[in-house]
Amino acid sequence: MNSLALINEFLGQPPNASEHGYQIDHILEFAHWFMAALFVGWSAFFIFVLIRFHKSRHPKADHYGVRSGISTHLEFSCVLIEAVLLIGFAIPLWAKRVNEFPTGQEAVLVHVVGQQFNWTFHMPGPDGQFGKRNIDLVTNSNPLGIDPNDPSGKDDLVVLGELHVPVNKPVIIELSSKDVIHNFDIPHMRIAADAIPGSLIPMWFKPIKTGTYEVVCGQLCGLGHYGMKGTLVVDSPADYQAWLKERAELAGTQSAPPATQRPPGEPPVGPTPGTVPPPGAPKNANPGAKISPSPSGQ
Amino acid sequence: MNNPPDIAQDPAEHEEYAHGVQQHVSRYLMVGGLLLFFTLLTVALSYVDFGGFFSWLFHIHISQEGSRKLNIAVAIAVAAFKASLVALIFMHLAAEKRLIYRVLIFTGLFVLVLFWLTYLAWYDPITR
Amino acid sequence: MEIPYTISTRPDTGLWNAKIGIWLFLASEVMLFGGLFSAYVFLRLDAQPGEWPHGLLNVPIGTFNTAILIVSSVTVVLAWAALKMRRYNAYWWYMLATILCGIIFLFVKLYLEWPPKFSHYGVFIKPEAREKYEPYLGNHRREEKGLEPRIEITGHLENHEALTDSNIKEYEIALDPVNADPDNPSHDRPHFIPLPATEKVAKIDKQDVERIDSFGPWHSAYFASYFTITGLHGAHVLAGVLVFLYMWLPVSKKVYQRNPEHLANRVEVSGLFWHFVDLIWIFVFPLFYLL
Amino acid sequence: MDASTSHPPSPGFGETGETHGPHHHEAGHDHEHHELGFWRKYIFSTDHKVIGIQYGICGMIFLFMGFSLMMIMRWQLAYPGQALPLIGKWLPYIFGANSMPDGKMTPEFYNSLGAMHGTIMIFLGVVPVAFAAFGNFVVPLQIGAPDMTFPKVNAASFWAFAVGGAIMLTSFFVPGGAAKGGWTSYTPLSDIADKGPGFHTVLNGQSLWLIGFIFLITSSLLGAVNFITTIIQLRAKGLTWMRLPFFVWSQFVTAFLLLLAFPPLEAAIIMQLMDRTAATSFFLPAGMIVNGAPLHVSGGGSPLLWQHLFWFLGHPEVYVLILPAFGIVGEILANNSRKPLWGYKSLVFSVLVIGFLSFVVWAHHMWLTGMGSTVSAFFQTTTLLISIPSVIILSAFFISLWGGSIRFNVPMLFVTAFLPMFGIGGLTGIPLAFNSADLYLHDTYYVIAHFHYIVAPGTIFGLFAGVYYWFPKATGRMMSEFWGKVHFWPSLICMNVIFLPMFLQGMLGMHRRWYDGGQGWTLAGEHIWGLSGFQWNTPISWAAWIMGLAQIPFIINFFWSIKHGKKVNDNPWEATTLEWTAPSPPPHGNFVTTPVAYRGPYEYSLPGREKDFTMQNEPVDPSERSRRMAEPALAH
Ligand code: HEA
Ligand code: HEA
Ligand code: CUA
Ligand SMILES: [Cu+2]
C-alpha cells in the first residue's frame, strides 16, 4: 500500500491518526490514481492529436474520423472502476461508520455542542450518566444549562475548546449545536460531521496516535467561523486519567470560561476573545511544532 | 382541445368544430357537479374515523389527532380524484398532444422525487 | 415579421405556441407548489407529538371557498366554449361570473378567514407545568386512550396588556371549548365548525408558559405553512383575476373582432392557469382544513 | 453552390442560400420598415438578438464585478489584516464604513464578498451569459426562426433579471451590507443574520438577497419557457431533432433544468423570507440559543429542509453552468477541426441523461448532515452514474479531433483549453462523490478547486470562445486575433496558478470561507511543495490579479472591434449551421429567405466535395444521396 500512499502524500495530505482513517485514505488514493491515469492517458492522446492533425500537417480532414468502438471500452472500464470503488469500498465503509457504533464500556462518549464560535465538550463523569440539560438554565457559567438538581449531572465535566481522549479507545461523539450549523471536523482523524441545532448526530473514531490535533469548524457559521477552532488531545491512558482527575477537581467551580455575553438580539460583535488571533498577528514561526502529531507519540 | 390548423380561416369547418364544442358543454357541467359533490363527500368523510391500520405503512409518527392515519390516505385519494377530473376534463388532458404528456410525465416524476427523497432523507438519519 | 404558429398549430406537434408555453409554465408551478407541499410533509413528519394542531380552521368557510373555485372553473371553461361557438355575449357573462368568483374567494380569504386568526391565542405550557393545567388539558385521559397530548391552551386573550406589561403575572384566557371541557370525548377529535370561546376564563401563570402566540404564521409550523401556501395561492388567484379582467374589458373585444380564435386561445391559456390554481386548492383544502 | 459565403461583405447582402433548392422566396417578407426609436430599438427591444446582447453585456459586467470582489478578497487571504494598498482607503466610501476601516477588511465584509462573489458569478454572470445571452442570440438563428416565440415575454425576462441584479447590488449599500451566509445561504445562519438593531426589517442584505433571487428566478423561468417553446415550435423546415446543432440541444436541456429545478428553490426562498419577516420557523428548531439568549420562535422547523430544497436546485444549477459551455465547445470544435462531431447521437443522449439524473443527486452536497447508509448509498450511486455521461461527452470531444485538420484561431484556443480544464474539474468531482472520501474533503479548498476548474477555466473559457466565435455574426466584424491570443495565454496560465495549489491546500485540510486565509491555523502551516498551505495564498492571489490584468485586452478588443474590427462576410469561419446563412448582423426577423435544412449540422469535409464544408441549407443532390446511405430521410 505504500506506493499507493504516495499520491496522497504528494498532494500534501497530513498523516492519519485514527484506526479507520487509512481506509478513507485508500479511497482517496485509488480515486486519485484512477483520475491520474485517465488524465495522463487522455492528455497524451490530446497532445498527440493536436500536433498530428494540425492544419499544416493534415490539411484535409477526414469526414468520418475514428471508426472503432474503442471509446466504448474505455467508458466501460471507467464505469467498472467506479463501481468497484463504490460497491467495494465506499458504501461498506460508510455503513461501518454509521451503523456499527462501538458498544459497551470501552468507548468514550462525549457530547459536543457547537456555538458561535467555539466548541463545548460535555462528558458524563465517573458515573457514566449525562446530567439533564435545560435551555432555560443556560448562563455564562453553565453554557450547556446542566440542571443542578439532577444528581447524574453533578460529576459531569464541561470543557470549553479542548477535548482529551485516551489513545486506542473508540470515541463516540454526539454532536449538536446551540445556534447555527457547524461542522466538527478533525482532519487528522479523518472524521467530520455537521452539528445541527435541533438534532443529535453521532460519529465515532478510534485514535491510534497520541498528540495534539486541531479541530476545524467546517461549515460557515458567521463572522467568527474562521477562528472557530478546537483542540483534540489524544493522551496516553495515564495522562488521560490525570487529566480527568484534574478536571474533576475543577468541576463545578470553574467548569467553563465565560462565554462572551451580548445583549439578546444584538448582532454578534466578534468571535470569542482568545480563540481568534488578531488579524495581522505574526505568522506561526515554527508551524507544525505544536499541533501536528508528535513524532514520538506512539 | 386544439384548433385545427386553419380553423380561423374556414367558416364551414368551424361550424363543425363549434358543434363539437357544444357537445362538451354538458360534460363540463357534469364534472362541475361531480367536483362539488366530492367536496362535500371529503368533508363528510373527515368525520368518519377510518382508524390507523395504515400504520404499518407509516411506521413513523405522523402528527395526527388520534390514530386516524387512514383518513390521510382517504382525503388525499379523494383530492387526487378531483384533481384528475379537473386536469383531464377542464384542462383537456384527456385528449392532449403527446408533447404535453411528455413534459408532464417528467414533471410528475421530478415532483415525486422531491417528495420521496425528502421523505427518505428524513427517514434515514444516523442513530445510535 | 410574423412569428409562426401563434394561432394555428404546427403540423408536427399539433400545437400552437402559447399552449406549449402555458403547460411549461404550469410544469414549473407544479414544482413550486411541490416544493411547498413537500416542505409541509417534511415538517409534519418532523413534528413532535401534540405539536401539529388540528381542526383550527373554519371548515364551512373553506368548503364554501372550494365550491366557489370549482364553480369558477366551470364558468371559465364555458366562457371558452362560448368563444369557440362565437357567442361573444355568453362569453362576456361567463367571464364576468368567473371574475366575481375570484373576487369572492379573495374576499372570503382576506376578510373572513385570516383576520380572526390574529386575535385567537394559544398558550404553550411548559412540559413540567402541564400537570398543573391538567383541568384544561385533560392529558391523563388522552394518554390512556393513546391520543397525543395537548400542550397548548387556546382561546381569547382577555388581558392584552399582559403581553407587554411585565408587571402582570398572568394571562387570562377565555377558553375554547376544547380546553374548557377537555375530558369530554367529543373533544377528542377536532371540531370542524369552530365553536365560540366559552365564558370560562383561565388564569395562566406566566412562569408556566413556554410562549404565547396568536394564530399567525409565527404560531407553529402548521400555521406557517398554512399562511405561506394559501398566501401564495391567493396571489395566483389575484393574478388570474387581473388577467381575466383584461380579457373581459372592451380591449379584448377588438381582438375578438380581428380574429376570434386569437381571443379563444388567450382564454384557453389563461383558463388552464385558472384550472391549475383550482387544482392546487383541491389539495390545500383537505391538507389544511380536514387533516 | 458556394453562394452562401463568397459574396462580398456589403451591407445589402443576404441573398444567402437563395440559389438553393426549390423553396419559395418570401420577397417583401419584412419590409414594412417602421423605424423604431432608439429606446425601442436598443433598450426596450423585443428582438431576440438585442435582448441576447443586452444579457451578454450585463452578464459580462457582472462577471467582472464578481471577479473584482474576489480580487479584493484575495488580498485578505494572502495578507490577512493588512491594509489594502491604493484602493483600500476608498472602498469604505463605496461599501460603507464597516467594510474596510483603514483599508483593513472586516470578517463581515469578507463573508459578504464571498457570498456575493458566488451569487453574482453564478446567477448574474454565467447563467445570463451562457444561457440567456447565447441562447437568445444564437438559438433562433441556428434553428432558422425569425425570433423567439414570445418576444414580449423575452423582454420581460431580461427586465426581471435587470431588477433582480439591481436589488442584489443595492444590498451592498444598505446598513449592515450584503448577505453574509455564503451563496448557499444555509439556515439557521441566514434566518438569524442581518437582524436586530441597526438593520432594517426588509432592506437588509439577506432579505434583499432573497427578494433579488425571486426576480432572478422569475427571469429564468420566463426565459426557459420561451426557449423550450421556440426550439419545439420554430425549427425551420427540415430541421429535425437529430439535425439540431449540439448547442441547441444543450440549451434545450438547460432550459428544462431551469424550468423544473428553480421553483423548489423559489419555494424555499419564500419560506426563508417568511422566516425573516413574518416570524415563522420553517427552518428553525425549538430551543436555539443565539448570542447567549434563547431565541423566541415557535420552532418546529428543520434546518435541513433548506439544504434539501437549495440543493434540489443547486445541483441541476451546476449543470446549467456547464451544459451551454459544452454546446459552445461542440460547435467550435467541429468547425475548427473541419470534421463532424464524433458520436453526435451519444452526445445528445448524454446531455439528456445528465439533465435527467441531475435531479436525483443533490444530497451529495449534504454527506455530512447525518445521513444514514441507505440514503447515502443511493446518492453515491446516482452521483457516480451522472459522471458517466460527462465522460462520454468529453471522450467524444477528444475523439472528434482525430483525423481533423485543426486550425487554431482564438475560439479554438479557448476550446482546446476548456477540454483538459473541465477534465481536471470533473475528475476531482469523483473523490467528492464517495461520501467517506468527502468526509475528509468536504468544505476544504479541494472543493473550491474542483468546481472552479469547471466553472472558471471551464465555463468561462467556453464563454470566451463563444464570444469570439459569434462576434462576427452579431457585428459583422471580427475581434482581433492577436489581442485574443494576448488574452488567452496569460488567462490559461493564471487560471492554473490560481486553482492548482488549491487542491494542495484542500488536501492539507484548509477550509473554505476562512477570513484569515488559514493564518491562524497550524494545519495550514504544514509545508507542501516548498510553501506552507498559508503561504500558497500569495502566488494564488498574485495570479488572480494578473488574471484581472489579462482581461483588459479582452475588454478593449471587444469594444474596439464593434466599431473597428475587420469586416468579414456572413460566414467567416466557414461553418455549416443555419445562423451563418443569415446576414451579419441579422436584420429584424433574421433571415432574408426562410431557411430550409436538408442535412445534419456538421457536414464538414464531405468526401467528394471541393469545399470542406456543406451548409445545412444546401440540398442533397442525388449522386450524394446514393453515396451516403446513412443519412436519414428528408423530413417533410
Ligand atoms: C459546472 C459546475 C459543476 C460540475 C459540472 C460538477 C460536476 C461534478 N461534481 Fe461538483 N460542484 C460544483 C460544481 C460542479 N460540479 C460546485 C459549485 C460545488 C460546490 C458547491 C458549494 O458547496 O459551494 C460542487 C461540489 C461537489 C460536491 C460536494 C462536495 C462537498 O461540498 O463536500 C460533490 C460530491 O459529490 C461534487 C461532485 C461532482 C461530480 C461527481 C461531478 C461530475 O459530474 C463530473 C463528471 C466529469 C468527469 C468525470 C470528467 C471526465 C473527464 C475525462 C474522462 C477526461 C479526462 C481527460 C483529461 C483531463 C485530459 N461536486
Ligand atoms: C461561475 C462561478 C464562478 C466563477 C467563474 C468564479 C471565478 C473565480 N473564483 Fe470563485 N466562487 C464561486 C463561483 C465562481 N467563482 C462560488 C459559488 C464560490 C463559493 C462562495 C461561497 O463560499 O459561498 C466561490 C468561492 C471562491 C473562493 C473561496 C472563497 C472562500 O471560501 O473564502 C475563491 C478563492 O480564491 C474564489 C476565487 C475565484 C477566482 C480567482 C475566480 C477567477 O477565475 C475569476 C475569473 C473571472 C473572469 C475571467 C471573468 C472576467 C470577465 C470579464 C473580463 C468580462 C468583462 C467583459 C466585458 C465587460 C465586455 N472563488
Ligand atoms: Cu462554526 Cu464555522
Ligand atoms: Cu452537485
Tab-separated table of C-alpha atoms in Angstrom, chain A residues 33-268:
chain	number	residue	atom	x	y	z
A	33	TRP	CA	-4.645	7.081	-9.219
A	34	PHE	CA	-7.666	6.401	-11.349
A	35	MET	CA	-8.027	10.081	-12.097
A	36	ALA	CA	-4.351	10.431	-12.797
A	37	ALA	CA	-4.464	7.527	-15.224
A	38	LEU	CA	-7.386	8.990	-17.075
A	39	PHE	CA	-5.860	12.413	-17.070
A	40	VAL	CA	-2.475	11.320	-18.295
A	41	GLY	CA	-3.923	8.947	-20.864
A	42	TRP	CA	-6.279	11.470	-22.341
A	43	SER	CA	-3.713	14.260	-22.182
A	44	ALA	CA	-1.234	12.188	-24.108
A	45	PHE	CA	-3.849	11.403	-26.712
A	46	PHE	CA	-4.927	15.019	-26.786
A	47	ILE	CA	-1.490	16.462	-27.287
A	48	PHE	CA	-0.689	13.880	-29.910
A	49	VAL	CA	-3.847	14.698	-31.816
A	50	LEU	CA	-3.327	18.423	-31.618
A	51	ILE	CA	0.117	18.034	-33.144
A	52	ARG	CA	-0.565	15.230	-35.571
A	53	PHE	CA	-3.712	16.724	-37.013
A	54	HIS	CA	-2.656	20.325	-37.085
A	55	LYS	CA	-3.819	22.001	-40.250
A	56	SER	CA	-0.278	22.281	-41.530
A	57	ARG	CA	0.342	18.576	-41.146
A	58	HIS	CA	-3.102	17.352	-42.114
A	59	PRO	CA	-4.657	19.845	-44.498
A	60	LYS	CA	-7.655	17.752	-45.435
A	61	ALA	CA	-9.831	16.443	-42.664
A	62	ASP	CA	-11.347	13.001	-42.742
A	63	HIS	CA	-15.121	13.284	-42.565
A	64	TYR	CA	-15.528	10.085	-40.620
A	65	GLY	CA	-12.605	10.122	-38.209
A	66	VAL	CA	-12.356	7.323	-35.713
A	67	ARG	CA	-14.480	4.358	-36.647
A	68	SER	CA	-13.542	1.890	-33.952
A	69	GLY	CA	-15.519	1.485	-30.799
A	70	ILE	CA	-12.508	1.859	-28.551
A	71	SER	CA	-14.067	4.651	-26.566
A	72	THR	CA	-16.903	2.377	-25.552
A	73	HIS	CA	-14.411	0.041	-23.920
A	74	LEU	CA	-12.786	2.951	-22.232
A	75	GLU	CA	-16.042	4.273	-20.902
A	76	PHE	CA	-16.985	0.825	-19.787
A	77	SER	CA	-13.784	0.439	-17.820
A	78	CYS	CA	-14.431	3.798	-16.174
A	79	VAL	CA	-17.812	2.544	-15.097
A	80	LEU	CA	-16.260	-0.641	-13.819
A	81	ILE	CA	-13.607	1.079	-11.761
A	82	GLU	CA	-16.089	3.498	-10.297
A	83	ALA	CA	-18.409	0.627	-9.472
A	84	VAL	CA	-15.633	-1.236	-7.703
A	85	LEU	CA	-14.713	1.835	-5.693
A	86	LEU	CA	-18.318	2.408	-4.843
A	87	ILE	CA	-19.517	-1.061	-4.003
A	88	GLY	CA	-16.244	-2.437	-2.763
A	89	PHE	CA	-15.116	0.456	-0.650
A	90	ALA	CA	-17.248	3.498	-0.251
A	91	ILE	CA	-20.599	2.021	0.654
A	92	PRO	CA	-19.318	-0.576	3.142
A	93	LEU	CA	-17.030	1.963	4.735
A	94	TRP	CA	-19.808	4.425	5.316
A	95	ALA	CA	-22.091	1.685	6.565
A	96	LYS	CA	-19.448	0.795	9.113
A	97	ARG	CA	-19.119	4.427	10.143
A	98	VAL	CA	-22.766	4.969	10.753
A	99	ASN	CA	-24.223	1.595	11.629
A	100	GLU	CA	-21.614	-0.133	13.726
A	101	PHE	CA	-21.035	2.076	16.665
A	102	PRO	CA	-18.879	0.517	19.329
A	103	THR	CA	-20.879	-0.516	22.315
A	104	GLY	CA	-20.221	-1.165	25.961
A	105	GLN	CA	-17.854	0.352	28.387
A	106	GLU	CA	-14.744	0.529	26.277
A	107	ALA	CA	-15.917	3.540	24.299
A	108	VAL	CA	-15.556	7.110	25.460
A	109	LEU	CA	-18.774	9.035	24.992
A	110	VAL	CA	-18.704	12.795	24.609
A	111	HIS	CA	-21.420	15.274	23.801
A	112	VAL	CA	-20.138	18.101	21.697
A	113	VAL	CA	-22.112	21.289	21.384
A	114	GLY	CA	-21.217	23.921	18.849
A	115	GLN	CA	-21.975	27.557	19.273
A	116	GLN	CA	-20.775	30.744	17.651
A	117	PHE	CA	-17.737	30.405	17.839
A	118	ASN	CA	-16.463	27.619	19.988
A	119	TRP	CA	-16.987	24.044	20.994
A	120	THR	CA	-18.208	22.846	24.343
A	121	PHE	CA	-17.498	19.290	25.406
A	122	HIS	CA	-19.736	17.510	27.828
A	123	MET	CA	-18.532	14.293	29.454
A	124	PRO	CA	-20.606	12.169	31.788
A	125	GLY	CA	-18.014	11.858	34.515
A	126	PRO	CA	-17.353	8.738	36.593
A	127	ASP	CA	-20.992	7.700	36.833
A	128	GLY	CA	-21.303	7.422	33.081
A	129	GLN	CA	-24.558	9.416	33.143
A	130	PHE	CA	-25.122	12.735	31.427
A	131	GLY	CA	-26.924	15.310	33.511
A	132	LYS	CA	-30.155	16.756	32.202
A	133	ARG	CA	-29.897	19.927	30.203
A	134	ASN	CA	-32.377	22.707	30.053
A	135	ILE	CA	-32.001	25.722	27.868
A	136	ASP	CA	-33.616	27.973	30.431
A	137	LEU	CA	-30.659	27.358	32.684
A	138	VAL	CA	-28.037	28.389	30.187
A	139	THR	CA	-25.827	31.086	31.623
A	140	ASN	CA	-22.273	32.182	31.214
A	141	SER	CA	-21.029	29.784	33.798
A	142	ASN	CA	-23.338	26.995	32.759
A	143	PRO	CA	-23.040	27.065	28.990
A	144	LEU	CA	-24.990	23.881	28.455
A	145	GLY	CA	-27.701	24.562	31.012
A	146	ILE	CA	-26.988	21.471	33.072
A	147	ASP	CA	-29.688	21.009	35.680
A	148	PRO	CA	-28.052	21.436	39.126
A	149	ASN	CA	-30.819	19.380	40.729
A	150	ASP	CA	-30.067	16.343	38.645
A	151	PRO	CA	-27.740	14.027	40.546
A	152	SER	CA	-26.302	12.462	37.436
A	153	GLY	CA	-25.106	15.870	36.373
A	154	LYS	CA	-23.097	16.599	39.487
A	155	ASP	CA	-19.954	14.881	38.335
A	156	ASP	CA	-20.228	15.876	34.688
A	157	LEU	CA	-17.325	17.566	33.031
A	158	VAL	CA	-17.967	20.551	30.858
A	159	VAL	CA	-14.916	21.698	28.994
A	160	LEU	CA	-14.570	24.516	26.576
A	161	GLY	CA	-12.436	24.217	23.494
A	162	GLU	CA	-10.143	21.357	24.390
A	163	LEU	CA	-11.073	17.715	24.458
A	164	HIS	CA	-8.898	14.962	25.855
A	165	VAL	CA	-9.373	11.349	24.889
A	166	PRO	CA	-7.324	8.257	25.603
A	167	VAL	CA	-5.435	6.618	22.789
A	168	ASN	CA	-6.602	3.312	21.300
A	169	LYS	CA	-10.090	3.565	22.654
A	170	PRO	CA	-13.052	4.295	20.446
A	171	VAL	CA	-14.512	7.731	20.937
A	172	ILE	CA	-18.167	8.356	20.267
A	173	ILE	CA	-19.159	11.935	19.777
A	174	GLU	CA	-22.724	13.110	19.771
A	175	LEU	CA	-22.968	16.402	18.056
A	176	SER	CA	-25.424	19.198	18.372
A	177	SER	CA	-25.465	22.931	18.193
A	178	LYS	CA	-26.978	25.775	20.113
A	179	ASP	CA	-27.380	28.214	17.295
A	180	VAL	CA	-26.396	27.639	13.684
A	181	ILE	CA	-24.917	24.728	11.787
A	182	HIS	CA	-21.284	23.998	12.478
A	183	ASN	CA	-19.184	21.089	11.357
A	184	PHE	CA	-16.955	19.222	13.781
A	185	ASP	CA	-14.012	18.220	11.674
A	186	ILE	CA	-10.794	16.610	12.849
A	187	PRO	CA	-8.718	16.300	9.697
A	188	HIS	CA	-6.081	14.071	11.244
A	189	MET	CA	-8.710	11.649	12.427
A	190	ARG	CA	-10.434	11.613	9.039
A	191	ILE	CA	-13.760	12.260	10.661
A	192	ALA	CA	-16.273	15.049	10.494
A	193	ALA	CA	-19.977	15.655	10.897
A	194	ASP	CA	-22.340	18.565	10.974
A	195	ALA	CA	-23.553	19.959	14.254
A	196	ILE	CA	-27.125	20.916	13.556
A	197	PRO	CA	-29.394	22.660	16.031
A	198	GLY	CA	-32.339	20.529	16.946
A	199	SER	CA	-30.698	17.227	16.129
A	200	LEU	CA	-28.129	14.915	17.573
A	201	ILE	CA	-25.670	13.403	15.144
A	202	PRO	CA	-23.386	10.663	16.360
A	203	MET	CA	-19.957	9.882	14.939
A	204	TRP	CA	-17.074	7.766	16.106
A	205	PHE	CA	-13.387	7.133	15.585
A	206	LYS	CA	-10.536	5.427	17.331
A	207	PRO	CA	-7.378	7.487	17.723
A	208	ILE	CA	-4.212	5.439	17.398
A	209	LYS	CA	-1.558	8.097	17.848
A	210	THR	CA	-1.132	10.373	20.804
A	211	GLY	CA	-0.686	14.012	20.065
A	212	THR	CA	-2.493	17.282	19.787
A	213	TYR	CA	-4.776	17.834	16.837
A	214	GLU	CA	-6.712	20.746	15.515
A	215	VAL	CA	-10.483	20.639	15.296
A	216	VAL	CA	-11.844	22.716	12.474
A	217	CYS	CA	-15.326	24.125	12.146
A	218	GLY	CA	-16.142	23.083	8.629
A	219	GLN	CA	-19.311	24.989	7.994
A	220	LEU	CA	-19.743	28.703	7.566
A	221	CYS	CA	-21.299	29.808	10.827
A	222	GLY	CA	-20.883	33.544	10.885
A	223	LEU	CA	-18.184	36.125	11.156
A	224	GLY	CA	-16.019	34.134	13.557
A	225	HIS	CA	-16.177	30.946	11.558
A	226	TYR	CA	-12.540	31.203	10.534
A	227	GLY	CA	-11.442	31.207	14.134
A	228	MET	CA	-13.731	28.519	15.481
A	229	LYS	CA	-11.018	26.222	16.498
A	230	GLY	CA	-11.000	23.314	18.866
A	231	THR	CA	-8.268	21.105	20.140
A	232	LEU	CA	-8.250	17.382	20.455
A	233	VAL	CA	-5.577	15.910	22.692
A	234	VAL	CA	-5.019	12.210	22.432
A	235	ASP	CA	-3.406	11.137	25.673
A	236	SER	CA	-1.769	8.005	26.829
A	237	PRO	CA	-4.071	6.243	29.283
A	238	ALA	CA	-2.111	7.557	32.247
A	239	ASP	CA	-2.144	11.132	31.024
A	240	TYR	CA	-5.809	10.806	30.331
A	241	GLN	CA	-6.577	9.691	33.870
A	242	ALA	CA	-4.529	12.539	35.211
A	243	TRP	CA	-6.420	14.987	33.073
A	244	LEU	CA	-9.757	13.580	34.170
A	245	LYS	CA	-8.732	13.931	37.767
A	246	GLU	CA	-7.596	17.459	37.322
A	247	ARG	CA	-10.815	18.401	35.576
A	248	ALA	CA	-12.928	16.649	38.162
A	249	GLU	CA	-11.341	18.774	40.852
A	250	LEU	CA	-12.171	21.874	38.912
A	251	ALA	CA	-15.685	20.692	38.158
A	252	GLY	CA	-18.399	22.906	39.488
A	253	THR	CA	-16.054	25.686	40.405
A	254	GLN	CA	-14.639	26.630	37.094
A	255	SER	CA	-16.156	24.300	34.588
A	256	ALA	CA	-16.040	26.744	31.742
A	257	PRO	CA	-14.561	30.093	30.988
A	258	PRO	CA	-17.210	32.719	30.448
A	259	ALA	CA	-18.713	32.911	27.030
A	260	THR	CA	-18.964	36.339	25.540
A	261	GLN	CA	-22.246	37.758	26.634
A	262	ARG	CA	-24.079	40.074	24.350
A	263	PRO	CA	-27.441	41.673	24.865
A	264	PRO	CA	-30.085	39.488	23.243
A	265	GLY	CA	-30.933	40.318	19.687
A	266	GLU	CA	-27.836	42.315	19.030
A	267	PRO	CA	-25.788	41.165	16.098
A	268	PRO	CA	-22.660	39.304	17.054
